[in-house]
Short mmCIF file of C-alpha atoms and ligand atoms in Angstrom, two decimals:
data_model
loop_
_atom_site.label_atom_id
_atom_site.label_comp_id
_atom_site.label_asym_id
_atom_site.label_seq_id
_atom_site.Cartn_x
_atom_site.Cartn_y
_atom_site.Cartn_z
CA MET A 289 3.02 27.68 37.13
CA THR A 290 0.20 29.59 35.45
CA PHE A 291 -2.12 27.37 33.57
CA PRO A 292 -3.26 29.27 30.45
CA VAL A 293 -6.90 30.31 30.41
CA ASP A 294 -8.40 30.98 26.99
CA GLU A 295 -11.95 31.82 26.17
CA LEU A 296 -13.67 28.76 24.69
CA ARG A 297 -14.88 28.86 21.10
CA ARG A 298 -18.38 27.57 20.58
CA GLY A 299 -17.06 24.99 18.13
CA TYR A 300 -19.10 22.26 16.47
CA ASP A 301 -21.71 20.28 18.31
CA VAL A 302 -20.96 16.59 18.57
CA ASP A 303 -23.37 15.58 15.79
CA GLU A 304 -21.96 18.10 13.34
CA ASN A 305 -18.51 16.87 14.23
CA ALA A 306 -19.50 13.24 13.59
CA VAL A 307 -21.01 14.18 10.22
CA ARG A 308 -17.75 15.85 9.20
CA PHE A 309 -15.67 12.82 10.21
CA SER A 310 -18.09 10.55 8.37
CA ASN A 311 -17.55 12.50 5.16
CA TYR A 312 -13.76 12.24 5.57
CA PHE A 313 -14.16 8.53 6.21
CA HIS A 314 -16.01 7.99 2.93
CA VAL A 315 -13.52 10.05 0.94
CA LEU A 316 -10.46 8.35 2.43
CA ARG A 317 -11.91 4.85 2.10
CA GLU A 318 -12.57 5.36 -1.59
CA LEU A 319 -9.09 6.86 -2.10
CA VAL A 320 -7.38 3.85 -0.48
CA HIS A 321 -9.53 1.39 -2.38
CA LEU A 322 -8.94 3.00 -5.78
CA SER A 323 -5.25 3.76 -5.25
CA CYS A 324 -4.82 0.03 -4.50
CA GLY A 325 -6.63 -0.80 -7.71
CA TRP A 326 -4.57 1.58 -9.86
CA LEU A 327 -1.10 1.16 -8.28
CA PRO A 328 -0.14 -1.92 -10.34
CA LEU A 329 -1.14 -0.11 -13.54
CA ALA A 330 0.92 3.01 -12.84
CA ALA A 331 4.01 2.57 -15.02
CA ASP A 332 6.19 5.36 -13.69
CA PHE A 333 8.21 4.20 -10.66
CA GLU A 334 7.87 7.47 -8.78
CA LEU A 335 4.11 7.56 -9.33
CA LYS A 336 3.78 3.95 -8.14
CA TYR A 337 5.92 4.76 -5.11
CA ARG A 338 3.91 7.84 -4.15
CA LEU A 339 0.60 6.01 -4.49
CA GLY A 340 1.86 3.27 -2.16
CA ASP A 341 3.15 5.74 0.41
CA HIS A 342 0.02 7.92 0.36
CA LEU A 343 -2.49 5.09 0.47
CA HIS A 344 -0.75 3.82 3.58
CA ASP A 345 -1.08 7.26 5.25
CA ASP A 346 -4.73 7.36 4.26
CA ALA A 347 -5.44 3.85 5.53
CA ARG A 348 -3.93 4.79 8.91
CA ALA A 349 -6.01 7.97 8.90
CA ILE A 350 -9.19 5.96 8.34
CA SER A 351 -8.44 3.91 11.46
CA ARG A 352 -8.08 7.13 13.48
CA VAL A 353 -11.23 8.65 11.99
CA ARG A 354 -13.19 5.48 12.79
CA ARG A 355 -11.87 5.60 16.32
CA ARG A 356 -12.92 9.25 16.69
CA LEU A 357 -16.41 8.43 15.42
CA TYR A 358 -16.62 5.64 17.96
CA GLU A 359 -15.61 8.05 20.72
CA LEU A 360 -18.06 10.72 19.62
CA ARG A 361 -21.14 8.76 18.71
CA HIS A 362 -20.99 5.07 19.59
CA PRO A 363 -23.30 3.12 19.23
CA SER A 364 -25.04 5.22 16.56
CA GLU A 365 -24.94 4.61 12.81
CA TYR A 366 -22.01 6.79 11.82
CA PRO A 367 -20.33 6.87 9.30
CA GLY A 368 -23.56 5.88 7.48
CA ALA A 369 -23.47 6.31 3.72
CA PRO A 370 -22.38 9.38 1.76
CA GLY A 371 -25.11 11.77 0.69
CA GLU A 372 -25.91 12.44 -2.95
CA GLU A 373 -23.40 15.19 -3.56
CA LEU A 374 -20.44 13.31 -2.13
CA ALA A 375 -21.54 10.08 -3.82
CA ALA A 376 -21.52 11.90 -7.17
CA LEU A 377 -17.93 13.05 -6.62
CA LEU A 378 -16.85 9.54 -5.56
CA ASP A 379 -18.64 8.04 -8.57
CA ARG A 380 -16.68 10.33 -10.85
CA MET A 381 -13.39 9.22 -9.26
CA ASP A 382 -14.59 5.63 -9.60
CA GLY A 383 -15.22 6.09 -13.28
CA ALA A 384 -11.62 6.94 -14.21
CA GLY A 385 -10.48 4.87 -17.17
CA GLU A 386 -6.72 5.06 -16.75
CA PRO A 387 -4.17 5.91 -14.06
CA SER A 388 -3.61 9.50 -15.22
CA GLU A 389 -7.33 10.23 -15.13
CA TYR A 390 -7.60 8.75 -11.65
CA ILE A 391 -4.64 10.82 -10.43
CA ALA A 392 -6.11 13.98 -11.93
CA ILE A 393 -9.39 13.52 -10.05
CA ALA A 394 -7.96 12.09 -6.81
CA TYR A 395 -5.11 14.59 -6.47
CA GLY A 396 -6.54 17.49 -8.47
CA GLU A 397 -10.06 17.54 -6.99
CA VAL A 398 -10.81 15.06 -4.21
CA LYS A 399 -7.76 15.58 -1.99
CA PRO A 400 -7.90 19.39 -2.35
CA ALA A 401 -11.60 19.30 -1.40
CA LEU A 402 -10.81 17.09 1.59
CA LEU A 403 -8.04 19.45 2.72
CA ARG A 404 -10.38 22.43 2.35
CA ALA A 405 -12.92 20.74 4.62
CA ILE A 406 -10.29 19.84 7.22
CA ARG A 407 -9.03 23.42 7.33
CA ILE A 408 -12.57 24.75 7.84
CA HIS A 409 -13.00 22.15 10.59
CA LEU A 410 -9.75 23.14 12.28
CA GLU A 411 -10.74 26.78 12.26
CA GLY A 412 -14.18 26.13 13.69
CA LEU A 413 -13.52 23.58 16.41
CA ASP A 414 -12.94 24.34 20.04
CA PRO A 415 -9.29 23.51 20.71
CA VAL A 416 -9.81 22.39 24.30
CA SER A 417 -13.10 20.50 24.48
CA ASP A 418 -12.40 18.97 21.05
CA GLU A 419 -8.64 18.62 21.29
CA PRO A 420 -8.70 14.97 20.12
CA SER A 421 -10.15 16.18 16.80
CA LEU A 422 -7.64 19.02 16.63
CA ARG A 423 -4.70 16.61 16.93
CA LEU A 424 -6.13 14.12 14.47
CA LEU A 425 -7.05 16.75 11.89
CA SER A 426 -3.72 18.60 12.10
CA LYS A 427 -1.92 15.39 11.19
CA LEU A 428 -4.43 14.56 8.47
CA ALA A 429 -4.07 18.05 6.95
CA SER A 430 -0.28 17.94 6.87
CA ASN A 431 -0.35 14.50 5.23
CA GLN A 432 -2.78 15.68 2.55
CA GLU A 433 -0.61 18.75 1.89
CA ARG A 434 2.42 16.53 1.45
CA HIS A 435 0.56 14.14 -0.86
CA MET A 436 -0.51 16.97 -3.13
CA GLU A 437 2.96 18.45 -3.15
CA GLU A 438 4.57 15.13 -4.01
CA LEU A 439 2.10 14.30 -6.75
CA SER A 440 1.43 17.75 -7.94
CA VAL A 441 -1.44 17.92 -10.40
CA ALA A 442 -2.44 21.50 -9.71
CA GLY A 443 -4.02 22.95 -12.80
CA ARG A 444 -4.26 19.49 -14.36
CA ARG A 445 -7.93 18.87 -13.83
CA SER A 446 -9.97 15.93 -15.00
CA PRO A 447 -12.18 16.32 -18.08
CA GLY A 448 -14.19 18.95 -16.19
CA GLN A 449 -12.05 21.51 -18.12
CA GLY A 450 -10.86 23.52 -15.19
CA ILE A 451 -14.23 23.97 -13.53
CA ASP A 452 -14.02 22.85 -9.93
CA ARG A 453 -17.14 20.79 -9.41
CA THR A 454 -16.21 19.72 -5.90
CA PRO A 455 -18.36 20.89 -3.00
CA GLU A 456 -17.14 24.02 -1.20
CA ASP A 457 -17.06 22.26 2.19
CA PRO A 458 -17.37 18.46 1.80
CA GLY A 459 -17.28 18.10 5.59
CA ALA A 460 -20.70 19.73 5.90
CA LEU A 461 -22.44 17.48 3.38
CA GLU A 462 -25.38 15.38 4.42
CA ILE A 463 -24.71 11.82 5.66
CA ARG A 464 -27.38 9.14 5.27
CA LEU A 465 -27.33 7.31 8.58
CA LYS A 466 -29.93 4.66 7.82
CA ALA A 467 -28.76 3.86 4.30
CA GLU A 468 -26.92 0.70 3.28
CA PRO A 469 -23.10 1.12 3.28
CA ARG A 470 -21.79 2.35 -0.08
CA PRO A 471 -20.46 -0.65 -2.03
CA LEU A 472 -16.89 -0.29 -3.33
CA ARG A 473 -16.63 -0.87 -7.06
CA VAL A 474 -13.98 -3.45 -7.94
CA MET A 475 -12.07 -2.80 -11.16
CA ALA A 476 -11.62 -5.51 -13.80
CA ARG A 477 -8.85 -8.04 -13.18
CA ILE A 478 -5.56 -7.01 -14.73
CA ASP A 479 -3.46 -9.05 -17.18
CA ALA A 480 -0.15 -7.78 -15.91
CA PRO A 481 1.23 -4.83 -13.96
CA ALA A 482 2.94 -1.87 -15.68
CA ARG A 483 6.61 -0.83 -15.66
CA ASP A 484 8.40 2.34 -16.77
CA GLU A 485 8.37 2.48 -20.57
CA PHE A 486 12.17 2.08 -20.67
CA VAL A 487 12.02 -1.30 -18.88
CA GLU A 488 12.01 -4.28 -21.22
CA VAL A 489 9.53 -7.00 -20.27
CA THR A 490 10.16 -10.48 -21.67
CA GLU A 491 8.79 -13.96 -21.12
CA GLN A 492 12.02 -15.20 -19.56
CA GLY A 493 13.14 -12.09 -17.67
CA ASP A 494 16.86 -11.55 -17.03
CA PRO A 495 18.67 -14.72 -18.22
CA PHE A 496 21.60 -13.83 -15.94
CA LEU A 497 19.60 -14.68 -12.81
CA ALA A 498 20.44 -18.30 -11.98
CA ALA A 499 18.35 -20.62 -9.80
CA GLU A 500 21.19 -20.97 -7.21
CA LEU A 501 20.43 -17.42 -6.08
CA TYR A 502 16.98 -18.46 -4.93
CA VAL A 503 17.35 -21.93 -3.41
CA ASN A 504 17.23 -22.31 0.36
CA ASP A 505 19.64 -25.25 0.51
CA PRO A 506 22.81 -24.13 2.40
CA GLU A 507 24.89 -26.36 0.10
CA LEU A 508 23.45 -24.95 -3.10
CA ASN A 509 22.51 -21.36 -2.30
CA HIS A 510 24.72 -18.78 -3.93
CA VAL A 511 25.12 -15.26 -2.51
CA PRO A 512 25.90 -12.78 -5.30
CA VAL A 513 29.33 -11.31 -4.55
CA GLU A 514 30.84 -10.33 -7.92
CA PRO A 515 29.98 -6.81 -9.16
CA GLU A 516 28.34 -8.04 -12.36
CA GLU A 517 26.13 -10.58 -10.63
CA GLN A 518 25.21 -8.07 -7.91
CA ARG A 519 24.00 -5.64 -10.58
CA HIS A 520 21.66 -8.19 -12.09
CA PHE A 521 20.61 -9.51 -8.70
CA PHE A 522 19.57 -6.14 -7.21
CA HIS A 523 17.82 -5.19 -10.42
CA GLY A 524 15.76 -8.38 -10.18
CA LEU A 525 15.17 -7.71 -6.51
CA MET A 526 13.76 -4.24 -7.21
CA ASP A 527 11.35 -5.75 -9.68
CA ALA A 528 10.36 -8.42 -7.13
CA GLU A 529 9.57 -5.69 -4.57
CA LEU A 530 7.31 -3.96 -7.09
CA THR A 531 5.59 -7.27 -7.76
CA ALA A 532 5.04 -7.78 -4.02
CA ALA A 533 3.49 -4.31 -3.64
CA GLU A 534 1.27 -4.90 -6.66
CA LEU A 535 0.00 -8.24 -5.40
CA MET A 536 -0.87 -6.77 -1.98
CA ALA A 537 -2.55 -3.78 -3.63
CA ARG A 538 -4.79 -6.02 -5.70
CA ASN A 539 -5.51 -8.18 -2.62
CA SER A 540 -6.87 -5.15 -0.83
CA HIS A 541 -8.71 -3.80 -3.88
CA GLU A 542 -10.30 -7.05 -5.00
CA TYR A 543 -11.48 -8.14 -1.54
CA PRO A 544 -13.21 -5.04 -0.11
CA GLU A 545 -15.39 -7.25 2.10
CA MET A 546 -12.37 -8.24 4.25
CA PRO A 547 -12.19 -6.68 7.77
CA TRP A 548 -10.72 -3.19 7.92
CA ASP A 549 -7.52 -4.37 9.67
CA PHE A 550 -6.74 -6.52 6.65
CA HIS A 551 -6.67 -3.42 4.46
CA VAL A 552 -4.41 -1.64 6.95
CA ASP A 553 -2.04 -4.62 6.94
CA MET A 554 -2.00 -4.69 3.13
CA ALA A 555 -1.44 -0.91 2.99
CA ARG A 556 1.50 -1.23 5.35
CA GLN A 557 3.03 -4.02 3.32
CA ILE A 558 2.52 -2.09 0.09
CA TRP A 559 4.42 0.86 1.53
CA ASP A 560 7.18 -1.44 2.87
CA GLU A 561 7.63 -3.14 -0.51
CA MET A 562 7.68 0.18 -2.33
CA ARG A 563 10.29 1.44 0.12
CA HIS A 564 12.35 -1.71 -0.48
CA ALA A 565 12.13 -1.03 -4.21
CA ARG A 566 13.29 2.52 -3.57
CA VAL A 567 16.27 1.25 -1.60
CA HIS A 568 17.36 -0.93 -4.54
CA HIS A 569 16.58 1.89 -6.97
CA ALA A 570 19.08 4.07 -5.07
CA LEU A 571 21.59 1.32 -4.38
CA MET A 572 22.04 0.42 -8.04
CA PRO A 573 23.54 3.71 -9.30
CA THR A 574 25.30 4.65 -6.03
CA GLU A 575 26.91 1.36 -5.00
CA LEU A 576 26.69 -1.05 -7.91
CA GLY A 577 27.11 0.87 -11.15
CA CYS A 578 23.80 0.08 -12.85
CA ARG A 579 20.31 1.54 -13.13
CA TRP A 580 16.69 0.53 -13.08
CA GLY A 581 15.87 -0.59 -16.60
CA ASP A 582 19.33 -1.95 -17.46
CA TYR A 583 18.08 -5.55 -17.69
CA PRO A 584 14.82 -7.21 -18.74
CA VAL A 585 12.14 -8.30 -16.25
CA THR A 586 9.32 -10.83 -16.46
CA PHE A 587 5.72 -10.84 -15.25
CA SER A 588 5.48 -14.62 -15.07
CA TYR A 589 5.85 -14.74 -11.27
CA PHE A 590 3.21 -12.04 -10.77
CA LYS A 591 0.83 -13.94 -13.03
CA SER A 592 1.39 -17.27 -11.31
CA ILE A 593 0.43 -15.83 -7.90
CA TYR A 594 -2.27 -13.48 -9.14
CA ALA A 595 -4.07 -16.40 -10.81
CA HIS A 596 -5.03 -17.67 -7.31
CA ASP A 597 -7.78 -16.41 -5.04
CA LEU A 598 -6.88 -14.48 -1.88
CA LEU A 599 -6.26 -17.62 0.19
CA GLY A 600 -3.92 -19.07 -2.45
CA ARG A 601 -2.05 -15.78 -2.85
CA LEU A 602 -1.47 -15.49 0.89
CA ALA A 603 -0.35 -19.12 1.15
CA LEU A 604 2.01 -18.94 -1.82
CA PHE A 605 3.32 -15.43 -1.48
CA ASN A 606 3.32 -14.41 2.20
CA SER A 607 3.60 -17.84 3.79
CA THR A 608 5.97 -19.38 1.26
CA SER A 609 7.88 -16.91 -0.90
CA GLU A 610 8.44 -14.31 1.81
CA GLN A 611 8.91 -16.89 4.51
CA LYS A 612 11.68 -18.59 2.53
CA ALA A 613 13.27 -15.29 1.49
CA MET A 614 13.96 -14.57 5.17
CA TRP A 615 16.55 -17.31 5.40
CA ARG A 616 18.26 -16.12 2.22
CA HIS A 617 18.27 -12.49 3.36
CA SER A 618 20.06 -13.33 6.60
CA ARG A 619 22.57 -15.49 4.73
CA ARG A 620 23.16 -12.68 2.21
CA ARG A 621 23.66 -10.20 5.02
CA GLU A 622 26.28 -12.38 6.69
CA ALA A 623 28.20 -13.09 3.49
CA LEU A 624 28.24 -9.43 2.42
CA THR A 625 29.30 -8.21 5.85
CA GLU A 626 32.23 -10.64 5.74
CA ARG A 627 33.24 -9.20 2.37
CA GLY A 628 33.16 -5.65 3.78
CA GLN A 629 30.13 -4.52 1.74
CA GLU A 630 28.55 -2.98 4.83
CA LYS A 631 26.02 -0.72 3.14
CA VAL A 632 24.72 -3.43 0.86
CA ALA A 633 24.62 -5.90 3.76
CA MET A 634 22.61 -3.46 5.91
CA VAL A 635 19.86 -3.44 3.29
CA PHE A 636 19.19 -7.09 4.04
CA ASP A 637 18.94 -6.37 7.75
CA TYR A 638 15.91 -4.16 7.12
CA LEU A 639 14.43 -6.36 4.42
CA LEU A 640 14.57 -9.21 6.89
CA ALA A 641 12.97 -7.21 9.73
CA ASP A 642 10.13 -6.00 7.50
CA GLU A 643 9.54 -9.53 6.22
CA VAL A 644 8.42 -10.81 9.63
CA PRO A 645 5.07 -8.94 9.65
CA HIS A 646 4.62 -9.74 5.95
CA VAL A 647 4.84 -13.44 6.69
CA HIS A 648 2.48 -12.91 9.61
CA ASN A 649 -0.06 -11.30 7.25
CA GLY A 650 -0.27 -14.67 5.53
CA VAL A 651 -1.07 -16.61 8.70
CA ARG A 652 -3.35 -13.95 10.14
CA TRP A 653 -5.59 -13.48 7.13
CA GLY A 654 -5.31 -16.98 5.70
CA THR A 655 -6.54 -18.28 9.06
CA HIS A 656 -9.32 -15.70 9.02
CA LEU A 657 -10.43 -16.92 5.59
CA LEU A 658 -10.62 -20.46 6.95
CA GLY A 659 -12.93 -19.49 9.81
CA GLY A 660 -10.11 -19.07 12.34
CA ASP A 661 -8.66 -22.55 11.80
CA GLU A 662 -4.88 -22.04 11.71
CA ALA A 663 -4.18 -25.76 11.28
CA ALA A 664 -6.38 -25.80 8.19
CA TYR A 665 -4.39 -22.86 6.83
CA ARG A 666 -1.08 -24.64 7.46
CA ARG A 667 -2.45 -27.64 5.56
CA LYS A 668 -3.43 -25.39 2.68
CA VAL A 669 0.10 -23.92 2.60
CA ARG A 670 1.67 -27.41 2.55
CA GLU A 671 -0.64 -28.53 -0.20
CA LEU A 672 0.10 -25.54 -2.42
CA ARG A 673 3.84 -25.80 -1.80
CA GLU A 674 3.81 -29.18 -3.48
CA GLY A 675 3.40 -27.43 -6.81
CA LEU A 676 6.61 -25.43 -6.39
CA ASP A 677 10.11 -26.01 -7.68
CA GLU A 678 13.31 -25.89 -5.55
CA THR A 679 13.57 -22.08 -5.85
CA GLY A 680 10.14 -21.77 -4.27
CA ALA A 681 8.60 -20.55 -7.52
CA PRO A 682 5.31 -21.99 -8.71
CA ARG A 683 6.12 -24.31 -11.62
CA GLN A 684 8.61 -22.65 -13.98
CA ALA A 685 8.24 -19.03 -12.87
CA PRO A 686 11.39 -17.42 -11.39
CA SER A 687 11.02 -16.18 -7.81
CA ALA A 688 13.66 -13.38 -7.93
CA ALA A 689 13.61 -12.40 -4.24
FE1 LIG B 184 10.21 -6.57 0.26
FE1 LIG B 185 7.80 -8.52 1.90
#
C-alpha cells in the first residue's frame, strides 16, 4: 500500500476558520428562524414543502457548525455576534413583509452569498489538517445548491432592483466576540395559516368527515374503506399534516429562547409532517381518484391549538392529538392490509413510526418548560385533556388526523 503524500496547503489559521464558521452560524440561524415564521403563511404547497425540507437541513447544519466551533475554539466566545455588514443583510431579510419577499432575499441573495463563502472556504482550506471542515462544508455546499435549485429565484431579486448588495465573501466578515448575542425578531402572531388559492376554507371544513373516523374507542372507531370516504379522509389527513407542520414551525419561531435542541426537534417534525402531506398529495391522484383541493378544509383546529402557549400546544398537540392518532394509525393499517390495499396501508406504517418521536417532543420539551418535572407535565396534559371531546379535539374543533 502506498499512502498518498500531497504537499500541504497553508490553509486558514484556526481563528480565521472560526470566524468563517461563526458567520455561517449567524446566517443559518436566521434562515431557520425566519423560514419557520413564514412557512405557515406560504400558500403554495410546493413552496411550503420546500421551506420545511430546507429549514430542517439548515437546522442540522447549525448543529454541525456549532460542534466545529467547539472543536476549534472552545471555550472562547465564538460564534459571538455578527458584525455590522452581516447584521445589515440579516436585518433586510428580517424586514420582509410577505412570503415572496422573504423568499426573494433568502434564496436570491442570502443563500447564494453563503454558498459563495463556503466555496471560497473549500478552496482555501488545507484538506488534511482541516479535513473535518472539508467534510462539513462539502455537505453544506451541496445542500445549499439543492435548495437554490428547488426554489429557484435566480434573477428575481428583492427590491434592490438587481443590484447584489451582499458581501463578496460573507465568511471573512468581522465577528464581534464580546457583543451580546443577536436577538431574533419574532414576527406578529398569525390569524390563520395559508392554503393554495384553489383550496376552499370554511368554518366547518369537509362535512363528509364524521366523528367516528377520529374516536379511539374500538367499538366506535370507523376505518375508511369505501373509495368515496377514503378520498375525503386522505384529503383531510393531508390538511392535518400541514396544520401539524405549521404549529411546529410557529413553536420554533415564537420561542427563540428555547434550547437549540428544541429547534432541531421542531425542524425535524416540520419536515416529517410536510413529507406526510406529500405522501397524501401523491396518494390521492394515484390511488384514490381525487386531488388536493377537491374538498373544503377548516382552520378551526389550528386556531384552537395555536391559541395556547408553548406548554399548552405541546400538551394538546404532541402529547394528546398525536399520541391518540398512533392507535388509530395502527388500526387503519391492519384493516387496510386485510382488504388488500397494501400501498395505502403501508402509509400508516410510516406515519405511525414517525409519530413516536413527535409524541416524545411533547414530553421532552413540556417537561423542560416545567423545570424538568415530568410528573407536573403529565398533570398538565391530564388537565387540558378534560376540555376535549371524544374525538380528541378541543371543544368543537374537528381533529382530522
Ligand atoms: Fe404526520
Ligand atoms: Fe406527527
